[in-house]
Amino acid sequence: MIADLRELAALTSDANGAQRVAWTPVWAKARDWYRCKLADLPVDVEQDQAGNLWATLRGASPRALIMGSHLDSVPNGGWLDGCLGVLAGLEVLRRIAGQGVPPLTVRLVDWADEEGARFGRSLFGSSAVAGRLNLEWVSRLSDTDGVRLPDAVRAFGVDVATAEQAHRQIADASAYLEMHIEQGPVLESLGLPLGAVIGCYGIERHQLVFSGVAAHAGGFPMHLRHDAFLAAARFALEVREIAKRHGGVGTNGRVRNMPDIPTAVAGECAITLDMRHIDAAQLEAMLNEARAVSERIAGEEGVSVAWRTIYQSPPQLFHPHLVDLCDEAIREVNAGASHRMPSGPGHDAIEMAWAGVPTVMLFVQSRRGLSHNKDEDTPIAHLELAVRAFDRLADKAMAWLAEGGT
Amino acid sequence: MIADLRELAALTSDANGAQRVAWTPVWAKARDWYRCKLADLPVDVEQDQAGNLWATLRGASPRALIMGSHLDSVPNGGWLDGCLGVLAGLEVLRRIAGQGVPPLTVRLVDWADEEGARFGRSLFGSSAVAGRLNLEWVSRLSDTDGVRLPDAVRAFGVDVATAEQAHRQIADASAYLEMHIEQGPVLESLGLPLGAVIGCYGIERHQLVFSGVAAHAGGFPMHLRHDAFLAAARFALEVREIAKRHGGVGTNGRVRNMPDIPTAVAGECAITLDMRHIDAAQLEAMLNEARAVSERIAGEEGVSVAWRTIYQSPPQLFHPHLVDLCDEAIREVNAGASHRMPSGPGHDAIEMAWAGVPTVMLFVQSRRGLSHNKDEDTPIAHLELAVRAFDRLADKAMAWLAEGGT
């Protein structure tokens, strides 16, 4: 697995990090490489209507144990986020395939566009399979060059209108397992390599556009300005306070002035808001406060503000028995030490849990909590522990399912 | 002149406004159209080494009265900023040429890249003629697509290394006159169509890069973040207070996060700063306060900040006698009413004044003080008054120069 990860990184990264952004040529290159790896195994490979790539090892029963994650990355991303889970799954698939026909069908899925880096809509492929892609929203999205999402995905054989037909992929799904780096500093702060994930934060992701009046940077006195960027700046600082107050997180990751030049006061400023919390009521309160504060600031600055939803996902708790099995698997490989924790980042696993598939995730420590940049890293010893624990988890889940677990 | 302005707007605008950004095909189209207009006059036309386009009407003396402005616009700009001055000059040139050989040589210049919209360096052509282009800085600039300035201008016949040879264009210059829209709300607030400009604000334009730590928007607790965008947001709000305190202006017009996606905390944020004041000491104090505040905020946010100068210009006062003549010309066409005022925006006239050419500008009212956007406008009656006043100013200046004025 480690060798596979290094090979993929060498093939799809530059000096700034991984460049496997979904719906781009580098992503296609990553998948071509992955298909070659799958070709060594007795599996059927197919791309579904939403662009997800499935490898299926037929078992004695059509009931399926699914493992999955995503090969796509953010721009200038790391060597582990997403692809670790796919290649860990590949390693487990190799082991199971080497032991003959398994009692259950075992499938490995590479989800399409987990990151949403180009169009701001994450979990594209897994949402489609779960049947909650929201075709209307998705069809309206475009990237920073103005390319529309439906046009971009068409080049990869995906028709947005029929993407949700991929739902049939989980007709026989009995469980879903996903391994991922933590992307946060919690395990490192506890001195632990691995954790069992109890569920994922709810997410509210929106775009706000503040509209003021564009004006010449030299000719317009300060007291007569309606600077859209300053309204957005005040909003971002308030979002931090809201998140702190509620014990959640809030981020304004993308900002764009219009016009975007040094000599003009911004007439418009578009800014993204991403807020998360494990508790639905707290998340709702955070969103309400953010809306109120955006309107108060707009009033004070003499600008207007418009909200548009990019993505929403309620907090999602994972399957209690699978969490127990994950915790057990971790203790077996790590001298009895494990940790149960929520996930801040969203994952494709949320979509599987939402769709009613019994789901769990296994986290491995992230150095300094970093991800979504080239310095993302995890000690090799932890990656080895993680794939061993994930392999045990797969076995435990299969045994549980074979005994009729649901 | 009004007909010319409308023709040019129709040719080089879209639904979002004028698109005559320097060093682009639309700008080239505007100049081709302008060359056709010049072809009707007994003038020599040449492009100098800095890309400025000169039309010369030979007079009895080689001593030259120069009129000028710029055809280039910001993206999504208005129908008057820049081109009004060129086409007013064209109208005056037509009148003078129609009266036979003038006592002095009369020249009309279309300066290259006044706006600096693509590379952030305004007054490119006039700075080169003034001999203060700063080749080292300019050669390092690139646009948002990463195209370097030297490469972009080469396609228009300009070699950055030899651009300052255009200095010879002002060897015989005796006076420089420029008409422009105010780009501010002062004349409108006074109920006046025209003003005589006493000088231009000094300008300090810089780029700041705040560097924190990029991190996943979900996985990283608020108290452990080093969000570069929030540091930039705090800085922008402080710049407003600094400008207000000193009676100057301060603008953060361009902002860029890295990575620039909804699901990541910004590891870097680049933001431009443009500060202006008519008093050099006040401008220096503003800059020093901005530097100090950027460092204080960086310290408090656990990020670093680096400054890079884009452009600097000290306050520049115009020629007292030419200001008098301009004021006189305005009073003659406007029932005795005029106004002497500084200019907030920078203009090519600053470069001529800096180079020692006696200089003055004439301002015409801007509706709502707007410019650098498609809603920029001026009542037609004001434009007609302005070109009549400018014509008189040219005559007065020529008479003064013919009598030996300097």
CSV table of N, CA, C and O in Angstrom, one decimal, chain A residues 74 76 117 183-185 205 213-214 216-222 224-225 229-230 233-234 236-237 240 248-264 271-272 274 276 301 344-345 368-373, chain B residues 74 76 183-185 205 213-214 216-222 224-225 229-230 233-234 236-237 240 248-264 271-272 274 276 301 344-345 368-373:
chain,number,residue,atom,x,y,z
A,74,VAL,N,-7.7,18.1,-3.5
A,74,VAL,CA,-7.8,19.5,-3.8
A,74,VAL,C,-6.6,19.9,-4.6
A,74,VAL,O,-5.6,19.1,-4.7
A,76,ASN,N,-3.0,21.4,-5.1
A,76,ASN,CA,-1.9,21.5,-4.1
A,76,ASN,C,-2.2,20.7,-2.9
A,76,ASN,O,-2.0,21.2,-1.8
A,117,ALA,N,-13.6,20.5,-5.2
A,117,ALA,CA,-12.6,21.6,-5.3
A,117,ALA,C,-12.8,22.5,-6.5
A,117,ALA,O,-12.6,23.7,-6.4
A,183,GLN,N,-7.2,14.5,9.4
A,183,GLN,CA,-7.3,15.9,8.9
A,183,GLN,C,-7.5,16.9,10.1
A,183,GLN,O,-8.1,17.9,9.9
A,184,GLY,N,-7.1,16.5,11.2
A,184,GLY,CA,-7.2,17.3,12.4
A,184,GLY,C,-6.2,16.9,13.4
A,184,GLY,O,-5.5,15.9,13.2
A,185,PRO,N,-6.0,17.6,14.5
A,185,PRO,CA,-4.9,17.4,15.4
A,185,PRO,C,-5.3,16.6,16.7
A,185,PRO,O,-4.5,16.5,17.6
A,205,ARG,N,-22.9,24.8,4.1
A,205,ARG,CA,-22.0,25.5,3.2
A,205,ARG,C,-22.7,26.5,2.3
A,205,ARG,O,-23.7,26.0,1.6
A,213,VAL,N,-21.0,49.5,-3.9
A,213,VAL,CA,-20.8,50.3,-5.1
A,213,VAL,C,-19.3,50.4,-5.5
A,213,VAL,O,-18.5,50.8,-4.7
A,214,ALA,N,-19.0,49.9,-6.7
A,214,ALA,CA,-17.6,50.0,-7.2
A,214,ALA,C,-17.3,51.4,-7.4
A,214,ALA,O,-18.1,52.2,-7.8
A,216,HIS,N,-13.7,54.4,-7.8
A,216,HIS,CA,-12.2,54.6,-8.0
A,216,HIS,C,-11.6,54.7,-6.6
A,216,HIS,O,-12.0,55.5,-5.8
A,217,ALA,N,-10.5,54.0,-6.5
A,217,ALA,CA,-9.7,54.0,-5.2
A,217,ALA,C,-9.2,55.4,-4.8
A,217,ALA,O,-8.9,55.6,-3.6
A,218,GLY,N,-9.0,56.3,-5.8
A,218,GLY,CA,-8.4,57.6,-5.4
A,218,GLY,C,-9.5,58.6,-5.3
A,218,GLY,O,-9.4,59.5,-4.5
A,219,GLY,N,-10.5,58.5,-6.1
A,219,GLY,CA,-11.5,59.7,-6.2
A,219,GLY,C,-12.6,59.7,-5.2
A,219,GLY,O,-13.4,60.7,-5.2
A,220,PHE,N,-12.8,58.7,-4.4
A,220,PHE,CA,-14.0,58.6,-3.6
A,220,PHE,C,-13.6,58.7,-2.1
A,220,PHE,O,-13.0,57.8,-1.6
A,221,PRO,N,-14.1,59.7,-1.4
A,221,PRO,CA,-13.8,59.8,0.0
A,221,PRO,C,-14.3,58.6,0.8
A,221,PRO,O,-15.3,58.0,0.4
A,222,MET,N,-13.7,58.3,1.9
A,222,MET,CA,-14.0,57.1,2.7
A,222,MET,C,-15.4,57.1,3.2
A,222,MET,O,-16.1,56.1,3.1
A,224,LEU,N,-18.1,58.2,1.9
A,224,LEU,CA,-19.2,58.0,0.9
A,224,LEU,C,-19.1,56.6,0.3
A,224,LEU,O,-19.8,56.3,-0.7
A,225,ARG,N,-18.2,55.8,0.7
A,225,ARG,CA,-18.0,54.4,0.1
A,225,ARG,C,-19.0,53.4,0.6
A,225,ARG,O,-19.5,53.5,1.7
A,229,PHE,N,-16.1,44.5,0.0
A,229,PHE,CA,-15.1,43.7,0.6
A,229,PHE,C,-15.0,43.9,2.1
A,229,PHE,O,-14.8,43.0,2.9
A,230,LEU,N,-15.1,45.2,2.5
A,230,LEU,CA,-15.0,45.4,4.0
A,230,LEU,C,-16.2,44.8,4.7
A,230,LEU,O,-16.1,44.3,5.9
A,233,ALA,N,-15.2,41.3,5.0
A,233,ALA,CA,-14.2,41.1,6.0
A,233,ALA,C,-14.8,41.1,7.5
A,233,ALA,O,-14.4,40.3,8.3
A,234,ARG,N,-15.7,42.0,7.7
A,234,ARG,CA,-16.3,42.1,9.0
A,234,ARG,C,-17.1,40.8,9.3
A,234,ARG,O,-17.1,40.2,10.4
A,236,ALA,N,-16.5,37.8,8.1
A,236,ALA,CA,-15.6,36.6,8.3
A,236,ALA,C,-15.1,36.6,9.8
A,236,ALA,O,-15.0,35.6,10.4
A,237,LEU,N,-14.8,37.8,10.3
A,237,LEU,CA,-14.3,37.9,11.7
A,237,LEU,C,-15.5,37.5,12.6
A,237,LEU,O,-15.2,36.9,13.7
A,240,ARG,N,-15.9,33.7,12.9
A,240,ARG,CA,-14.9,33.0,13.9
A,240,ARG,C,-15.5,33.1,15.3
A,240,ARG,O,-15.4,32.1,16.0
A,248,GLY,N,-18.1,24.9,17.5
A,248,GLY,CA,-18.0,24.3,16.2
A,248,GLY,C,-16.9,24.9,15.4
A,248,GLY,O,-16.0,25.5,16.0
A,249,VAL,N,-17.0,24.8,14.1
A,249,VAL,CA,-15.9,25.4,13.2
A,249,VAL,C,-16.7,26.2,12.2
A,249,VAL,O,-17.8,25.9,11.7
A,250,GLY,N,-16.0,27.3,11.7
A,250,GLY,CA,-16.5,28.1,10.7
A,250,GLY,C,-15.4,28.7,9.8
A,250,GLY,O,-14.4,29.1,10.4
A,251,THR,N,-15.5,28.6,8.5
A,251,THR,CA,-14.4,29.0,7.6
A,251,THR,C,-14.9,29.8,6.4
A,251,THR,O,-16.0,29.4,5.8
A,252,ASN,N,-14.2,30.8,6.0
A,252,ASN,CA,-14.4,31.5,4.8
A,252,ASN,C,-13.2,31.3,3.9
A,252,ASN,O,-12.2,32.0,4.0
A,253,GLY,N,-13.3,30.3,3.1
A,253,GLY,CA,-12.2,29.8,2.3
A,253,GLY,C,-11.9,30.4,1.0
A,253,GLY,O,-10.8,30.5,0.5
A,254,ARG,N,-13.0,30.9,0.4
A,254,ARG,CA,-12.9,31.5,-1.0
A,254,ARG,C,-13.5,32.9,-0.9
A,254,ARG,O,-14.6,33.1,-0.4
A,255,VAL,N,-12.8,33.8,-1.5
A,255,VAL,CA,-13.2,35.2,-1.5
A,255,VAL,C,-12.9,35.8,-2.9
A,255,VAL,O,-11.8,35.5,-3.5
A,256,ARG,N,-13.8,36.6,-3.4
A,256,ARG,CA,-13.6,37.1,-4.8
A,256,ARG,C,-14.2,38.5,-4.8
A,256,ARG,O,-15.4,38.7,-4.7
A,257,ASN,N,-13.4,39.6,-5.1
A,257,ASN,CA,-13.9,40.9,-5.3
A,257,ASN,C,-14.2,41.1,-6.7
A,257,ASN,O,-13.7,40.5,-7.6
A,258,MET,N,-15.1,42.1,-7.0
A,258,MET,CA,-15.5,42.4,-8.3
A,258,MET,C,-15.7,44.0,-8.4
A,258,MET,O,-16.5,44.5,-7.7
A,259,PRO,N,-14.9,44.7,-9.2
A,259,PRO,CA,-13.7,44.3,-9.9
A,259,PRO,C,-12.6,43.9,-8.9
A,259,PRO,O,-12.6,44.4,-7.8
A,260,ASP,N,-11.7,43.1,-9.4
A,260,ASP,CA,-10.7,42.6,-8.5
A,260,ASP,C,-9.3,43.2,-8.8
A,260,ASP,O,-8.4,42.6,-9.2
A,261,ILE,N,-9.3,44.6,-8.7
A,261,ILE,CA,-8.0,45.3,-9.1
A,261,ILE,C,-7.6,46.2,-8.0
A,261,ILE,O,-8.5,46.7,-7.2
A,262,PRO,N,-6.3,46.6,-7.9
A,262,PRO,CA,-5.8,47.4,-6.8
A,262,PRO,C,-6.4,48.8,-6.8
A,262,PRO,O,-6.5,49.4,-5.7
A,263,THR,N,-6.9,49.3,-7.9
A,263,THR,CA,-7.3,50.7,-8.0
A,263,THR,C,-8.8,50.9,-7.9
A,263,THR,O,-9.3,52.0,-8.3
A,264,ALA,N,-9.6,49.9,-7.4
A,264,ALA,CA,-11.0,50.1,-7.3
A,264,ALA,C,-11.5,49.5,-6.0
A,264,ALA,O,-11.1,48.4,-5.6
A,271,ILE,N,-18.1,35.5,-1.0
A,271,ILE,CA,-17.4,34.8,0.0
A,271,ILE,C,-18.1,33.5,0.4
A,271,ILE,O,-19.3,33.5,0.5
A,272,THR,N,-17.3,32.4,0.5
A,272,THR,CA,-18.0,31.2,0.9
A,272,THR,C,-17.9,31.1,2.4
A,272,THR,O,-17.0,31.5,3.1
A,274,ASP,N,-18.4,28.0,5.4
A,274,ASP,CA,-18.5,26.6,5.7
A,274,ASP,C,-18.6,26.5,7.2
A,274,ASP,O,-17.6,26.8,7.9
A,276,ARG,N,-19.6,23.9,10.7
A,276,ARG,CA,-19.8,22.5,11.0
A,276,ARG,C,-20.0,22.3,12.5
A,276,ARG,O,-19.4,23.0,13.3
A,301,GLU,N,-23.1,48.9,6.6
A,301,GLU,CA,-22.1,49.3,5.6
A,301,GLU,C,-22.9,49.9,4.3
A,301,GLU,O,-22.2,50.3,3.4
A,344,GLY,N,-14.7,16.0,11.9
A,344,GLY,CA,-15.0,17.4,11.5
A,344,GLY,C,-15.2,17.5,10.0
A,344,GLY,O,-16.2,18.0,9.5
A,345,PRO,N,-14.3,16.9,9.2
A,345,PRO,CA,-14.5,16.9,7.7
A,345,PRO,C,-15.6,16.1,7.3
A,345,PRO,O,-16.0,15.1,8.0
A,368,ARG,N,0.5,17.2,12.6
A,368,ARG,CA,0.1,18.6,12.8
A,368,ARG,C,-1.3,18.9,12.4
A,368,ARG,O,-1.7,20.0,12.2
A,369,GLY,N,-2.1,17.8,12.2
A,369,GLY,CA,-3.5,18.0,11.8
A,369,GLY,C,-3.7,18.5,10.4
A,369,GLY,O,-4.8,18.9,10.0
A,370,LEU,N,-2.6,18.5,9.6
A,370,LEU,CA,-2.7,19.2,8.3
A,370,LEU,C,-3.2,18.3,7.2
A,370,LEU,O,-2.9,17.1,7.2
A,371,SER,N,-4.1,18.9,6.4
A,371,SER,CA,-4.4,18.2,5.1
A,371,SER,C,-4.8,19.3,4.2
A,371,SER,O,-4.7,20.5,4.5
A,372,HIS,N,-5.2,18.9,3.0
A,372,HIS,CA,-5.5,19.9,1.9
A,372,HIS,C,-4.2,20.8,1.6
A,372,HIS,O,-4.4,21.9,1.2
A,373,ASN,N,-3.1,20.3,1.9
A,373,ASN,CA,-1.8,21.0,1.4
A,373,ASN,C,-0.7,19.9,1.4
A,373,ASN,O,-0.8,18.8,1.9
B,74,VAL,N,-10.3,49.9,-17.4
B,74,VAL,CA,-10.3,48.8,-16.5
B,74,VAL,C,-11.3,47.7,-17.1
B,74,VAL,O,-12.1,48.1,-18.0
B,76,ASN,N,-14.7,45.9,-17.4
B,76,ASN,CA,-16.1,46.3,-17.0
B,76,ASN,C,-16.0,47.8,-16.7
B,76,ASN,O,-16.6,48.2,-15.7
B,183,GLN,N,-14.1,61.3,-11.4
B,183,GLN,CA,-14.0,60.0,-10.7
B,183,GLN,C,-14.2,60.2,-9.3
B,183,GLN,O,-13.7,59.3,-8.5
B,184,GLY,N,-15.0,61.2,-8.9
B,184,GLY,CA,-15.3,61.4,-7.5
B,184,GLY,C,-16.5,62.3,-7.4
B,184,GLY,O,-17.0,62.7,-8.4
B,185,PRO,N,-17.0,62.5,-6.2
B,185,PRO,CA,-18.3,63.1,-6.0
B,185,PRO,C,-18.3,64.6,-5.7
B,185,PRO,O,-19.3,65.2,-5.4
B,205,ARG,N,1.1,52.2,-3.3
B,205,ARG,CA,0.4,51.0,-3.6
B,205,ARG,C,1.3,49.8,-3.4
B,205,ARG,O,2.4,49.7,-3.9
B,213,VAL,N,-1.3,28.9,8.0
B,213,VAL,CA,-1.2,27.5,7.8
B,213,VAL,C,-2.5,27.0,7.2
B,213,VAL,O,-3.6,27.2,7.8
B,214,ALA,N,-2.5,26.5,5.9
B,214,ALA,CA,-3.7,26.0,5.3
B,214,ALA,C,-4.1,24.8,6.1
B,214,ALA,O,-3.3,24.0,6.6
B,216,HIS,N,-7.7,21.9,6.8
B,216,HIS,CA,-9.1,21.4,6.5
B,216,HIS,C,-10.1,22.2,7.2
B,216,HIS,O,-10.0,22.3,8.5
B,217,ALA,N,-11.2,22.7,6.5
B,217,ALA,CA,-12.2,23.5,7.1
B,217,ALA,C,-13.0,22.8,8.2
B,217,ALA,O,-13.6,23.4,9.1
B,218,GLY,N,-13.0,21.4,8.1
B,218,GLY,CA,-13.8,20.7,9.1
B,218,GLY,C,-13.0,20.1,10.3
B,218,GLY,O,-13.4,20.1,11.4
B,219,GLY,N,-11.7,19.8,10.0
B,219,GLY,CA,-11.0,19.0,10.9
B,219,GLY,C,-10.2,19.8,11.9
B,219,GLY,O,-9.6,19.2,12.9
B,220,PHE,N,-10.1,21.1,11.8
B,220,PHE,CA,-9.2,21.9,12.6
B,220,PHE,C,-9.9,22.8,13.5
B,220,PHE,O,-10.6,23.7,13.1
B,221,PRO,N,-9.8,22.6,14.9
B,221,PRO,CA,-10.5,23.5,15.8
B,221,PRO,C,-10.1,25.0,15.6
B,221,PRO,O,-8.9,25.2,15.2
B,222,MET,N,-11.0,25.9,16.0
B,222,MET,CA,-10.7,27.3,15.7
B,222,MET,C,-9.5,27.8,16.5
B,222,MET,O,-8.7,28.6,15.9
B,224,LEU,N,-6.8,26.5,17.2
B,224,LEU,CA,-5.4,26.1,16.7
B,224,LEU,C,-5.2,26.6,15.2
B,224,LEU,O,-4.2,26.2,14.6
B,225,ARG,N,-6.1,27.4,14.7
B,225,ARG,CA,-5.9,27.9,13.3
B,225,ARG,C,-4.9,29.1,13.2
B,225,ARG,O,-4.8,29.9,14.1
B,229,PHE,N,-6.5,34.6,5.8
B,229,PHE,CA,-7.5,35.5,5.3
B,229,PHE,C,-8.1,36.4,6.5
B,229,PHE,O,-8.4,37.6,6.3
B,230,LEU,N,-8.2,35.8,7.6
B,230,LEU,CA,-8.8,36.6,8.8
B,230,LEU,C,-7.8,37.7,9.1
B,230,LEU,O,-8.2,38.8,9.5
B,233,ALA,N,-8.4,40.3,6.6
B,233,ALA,CA,-9.6,41.0,6.9
B,233,ALA,C,-9.5,42.1,8.0
B,233,ALA,O,-10.0,43.2,7.8
B,234,ARG,N,-8.8,41.7,9.0
B,234,ARG,CA,-8.6,42.7,10.1
B,234,ARG,C,-7.7,43.8,9.6
B,234,ARG,O,-8.0,45.0,9.9
B,236,ALA,N,-7.6,45.1,6.5
B,236,ALA,CA,-8.4,45.9,5.6
B,236,ALA,C,-9.3,46.9,6.5
B,236,ALA,O,-9.5,48.1,6.1
B,237,LEU,N,-9.8,46.3,7.6
B,237,LEU,CA,-10.7,47.2,8.4
B,237,LEU,C,-9.9,48.3,9.1
B,237,LEU,O,-10.3,49.4,9.3
B,240,ARG,N,-9.1,51.3,6.7
B,240,ARG,CA,-10.2,52.2,6.6
B,240,ARG,C,-10.0,53.3,7.7
B,240,ARG,O,-10.2,54.5,7.5
B,248,GLY,N,-7.2,61.0,4.3
B,248,GLY,CA,-6.8,60.5,3.0
B,248,GLY,C,-7.8,59.3,2.5
B,248,GLY,O,-8.9,59.2,3.1
B,249,VAL,N,-7.3,58.5,1.6
B,249,VAL,CA,-8.1,57.3,1.2
B,249,VAL,C,-7.2,56.1,1.2
B,249,VAL,O,-6.0,56.2,1.0
B,250,GLY,N,-7.9,55.0,1.5
B,250,GLY,CA,-7.2,53.7,1.6
B,250,GLY,C,-8.1,52.6,1.1
B,250,GLY,O,-9.2,52.5,1.5
B,251,THR,N,-7.6,51.7,0.2
B,251,THR,CA,-8.4,50.7,-0.5
B,251,THR,C,-7.7,49.4,-0.6
B,251,THR,O,-6.5,49.4,-0.9
B,252,ASN,N,-8.4,48.3,-0.3
B,252,ASN,CA,-7.9,47.0,-0.6
B,252,ASN,C,-8.7,46.4,-1.7
B,252,ASN,O,-9.8,45.8,-1.4
B,253,GLY,N,-8.3,46.5,-2.9
B,253,GLY,CA,-9.1,46.2,-4.1
B,253,GLY,C,-9.1,44.8,-4.5
B,253,GLY,O,-10.0,44.3,-5.1
B,254,ARG,N,-7.9,44.2,-4.3
B,254,ARG,CA,-7.7,42.8,-4.8
B,254,ARG,C,-7.3,41.9,-3.7
B,254,ARG,O,-6.5,42.3,-2.9
B,255,VAL,N,-8.0,40.8,-3.6
B,255,VAL,CA,-7.7,39.8,-2.5
B,255,VAL,C,-7.7,38.4,-3.1
B,255,VAL,O,-8.5,38.1,-4.0
B,256,ARG,N,-6.7,37.6,-2.7
B,256,ARG,CA,-6.7,36.2,-3.2
B,256,ARG,C,-6.2,35.3,-2.1
B,256,ARG,O,-5.1,35.4,-1.6
B,257,ASN,N,-7.0,34.3,-1.8
B,257,ASN,CA,-6.7,33.2,-0.8
B,257,ASN,C,-5.9,32.1,-1.6
B,257,ASN,O,-6.1,31.9,-2.8
B,258,MET,N,-5.2,31.4,-0.8
B,258,MET,CA,-4.5,30.2,-1.3
B,258,MET,C,-4.5,29.1,-0.3
B,258,MET,O,-3.9,29.4,0.8
B,259,PRO,N,-5.1,28.0,-0.4
B,259,PRO,CA,-5.9,27.6,-1.6
B,259,PRO,C,-7.2,28.4,-1.5
B,259,PRO,O,-7.6,28.9,-0.4
B,260,ASP,N,-7.9,28.5,-2.6
B,260,ASP,CA,-9.0,29.4,-2.7
B,260,ASP,C,-10.3,28.6,-2.9
B,260,ASP,O,-11.0,28.7,-3.8
B,261,ILE,N,-10.5,27.7,-1.9
B,261,ILE,CA,-11.7,26.8,-2.0
B,261,ILE,C,-12.5,26.8,-0.7
B,261,ILE,O,-12.0,27.2,0.4
B,262,PRO,N,-13.8,26.5,-0.8
B,262,PRO,CA,-14.7,26.6,0.4
B,262,PRO,C,-14.3,25.7,1.6
B,262,PRO,O,-14.6,26.1,2.7
B,263,THR,N,-13.6,24.6,1.3
B,263,THR,CA,-13.3,23.7,2.4
B,263,THR,C,-11.9,23.7,3.0
B,263,THR,O,-11.5,22.8,3.6
B,264,ALA,N,-11.2,24.9,2.8
B,264,ALA,CA,-9.9,25.0,3.4
B,264,ALA,C,-9.7,26.4,4.0
B,264,ALA,O,-10.1,27.4,3.4
B,271,ILE,N,-3.2,40.5,-0.6
B,271,ILE,CA,-4.1,41.6,-0.6
B,271,ILE,C,-3.4,42.9,-1.0
B,271,ILE,O,-2.3,43.1,-0.6
B,272,THR,N,-4.0,43.7,-1.9
B,272,THR,CA,-3.4,44.9,-2.3
B,272,THR,C,-3.8,46.1,-1.4
B,272,THR,O,-4.9,46.1,-0.9
B,274,ASP,N,-3.9,50.4,-1.4
B,274,ASP,CA,-3.7,51.6,-2.2
B,274,ASP,C,-4.0,52.7,-1.3
B,274,ASP,O,-5.2,52.8,-0.9
B,276,ARG,N,-3.7,57.1,-0.5
B,276,ARG,CA,-3.5,58.3,-1.2
B,276,ARG,C,-3.7,59.5,-0.3
B,276,ARG,O,-4.6,59.5,0.6
B,301,GLU,N,-2.3,37.0,15.2
B,301,GLU,CA,-2.9,35.8,14.5
B,301,GLU,C,-1.9,34.6,14.3
B,301,GLU,O,-2.3,33.6,13.7
B,344,GLY,N,-7.9,62.9,-6.6
B,344,GLY,CA,-7.6,61.6,-5.8
B,344,GLY,C,-7.0,60.6,-6.7
B,344,GLY,O,-5.9,60.0,-6.4
B,345,PRO,N,-7.6,60.3,-7.8
B,345,PRO,CA,-7.0,59.3,-8.8
B,345,PRO,C,-5.6,59.8,-9.3
B,345,PRO,O,-5.4,61.0,-9.4
B,368,ARG,N,-22.7,60.7,-9.6
B,368,ARG,CA,-22.5,59.9,-8.4
B,368,ARG,C,-21.0,59.6,-8.1
B,368,ARG,O,-20.8,58.7,-7.3
B,369,GLY,N,-20.1,60.3,-8.7
B,369,GLY,CA,-18.7,60.1,-8.4
B,369,GLY,C,-18.2,58.7,-9.0
B,369,GLY,O,-17.1,58.3,-8.6
B,370,LEU,N,-19.0,58.1,-9.8
B,370,LEU,CA,-18.7,56.7,-10.2
B,370,LEU,C,-17.7,56.7,-11.3
B,370,LEU,O,-17.8,57.4,-12.3
B,371,SER,N,-16.7,55.7,-11.3
B,371,SER,CA,-15.9,55.4,-12.4
B,371,SER,C,-15.5,53.9,-12.2
B,371,SER,O,-15.8,53.3,-11.2
B,372,HIS,N,-14.7,53.5,-13.2
B,372,HIS,CA,-14.2,52.1,-13.1
B,372,HIS,C,-15.4,51.1,-13.0
B,372,HIS,O,-15.3,50.0,-12.5
B,373,ASN,N,-16.5,51.5,-13.6
B,373,ASN,CA,-17.6,50.6,-13.8
B,373,ASN,C,-18.6,51.1,-14.8
B,373,ASN,O,-18.5,52.3,-15.2
